[in-house]
């Protein structure tokens, strides 16, 4: 197998590239909460540096700037009254589902004359998550995940955790074959068999697709109980094939097919809180095992893998993907997905944040 080797200048920070890619992310949908966690109380989130609040009112979900028009208090500290008014915790100003000021307790006569309105954002409840966009017309539609509706699957909203890294670095980590056998030895691979299976990478509509060649498998030694609930074969290895796609720029869908036909899927999105801070949102799904044990078996497995990745990804420098592809060394046939991902990300940055 040939290699493409460039002079590595990985530690040379390209500040402008970092800023441009980060700014591009505000043109897309991002999950800010699991739908199951948004009940009666508002939830605050910092999305690409902007404080927003999501809240259920009158049967729908709305998203506003998390900022009371009176004295700038966070409305996410407040409460929802009668399922129709968001009340600020400081002086009790109340806003309706359109963001219009409806009640001023200290001067009830003034509310309708103040013309105070909260800024609203596009919001959707989709695939068990609350998605928000900071622009009125997000560049790409929400991602597909057909397993969500299929009855043979059960799902877990994996507890979300914050990492100190950039979102694209995390996507690269999520879609990187060659770290499985090393960093995830005995969990997702075998360090004695580190070669990357043959695979194809191509663009399709808003997705970067990766398909592993049929009949090739990733072996994992099963001297661990990591794959909880899986019927283990009389063989020292469990084998799976991994296909994935990124709904550009950040939503990853992994499809893992086991040799015995069982299926396991992950819908993952690293939502940017700031340029170097993300929150990991994951829906994990499988068509095997005990649904009553899903939080333990499915959720804990994902968390264990994430715990292995976190210190590695947080250590990478520069934190953002370098704009100049020659700044890191890429292996042909190994880092293909990563290179194509960077190219597309940079093309989006050129188009949206020139
Ligand atoms: S700051 Fe919100 S009511 Fe005064
Ligand atoms: Fe990993």
PDB file of C-alpha atoms and ligand atoms in Angstrom, residues 173 179-180 183-184 305 309, ligand 2:
ATOM      1  CA  UNK A 173     -12.311  10.586  15.607  1.00  0.00           C
ATOM      2  CA  UNK A 179      -7.609   3.832  15.791  1.00  0.00           C
ATOM      3  CA  UNK A 180     -10.007   0.987  16.624  1.00  0.00           C
ATOM      4  CA  UNK A 183      -6.945   2.838  21.210  1.00  0.00           C
ATOM      5  CA  UNK A 184      -9.932   0.455  21.469  1.00  0.00           C
ATOM      6  CA  UNK A 305     -15.644   3.779  24.358  1.00  0.00           C
ATOM      7  CA  UNK A 309     -11.402   8.565  23.180  1.00  0.00           C
TER       8      UNK A 309
HETATM    9 FE1  LIG B   2     -12.757   5.965  19.172  1.00  0.00          FE
END
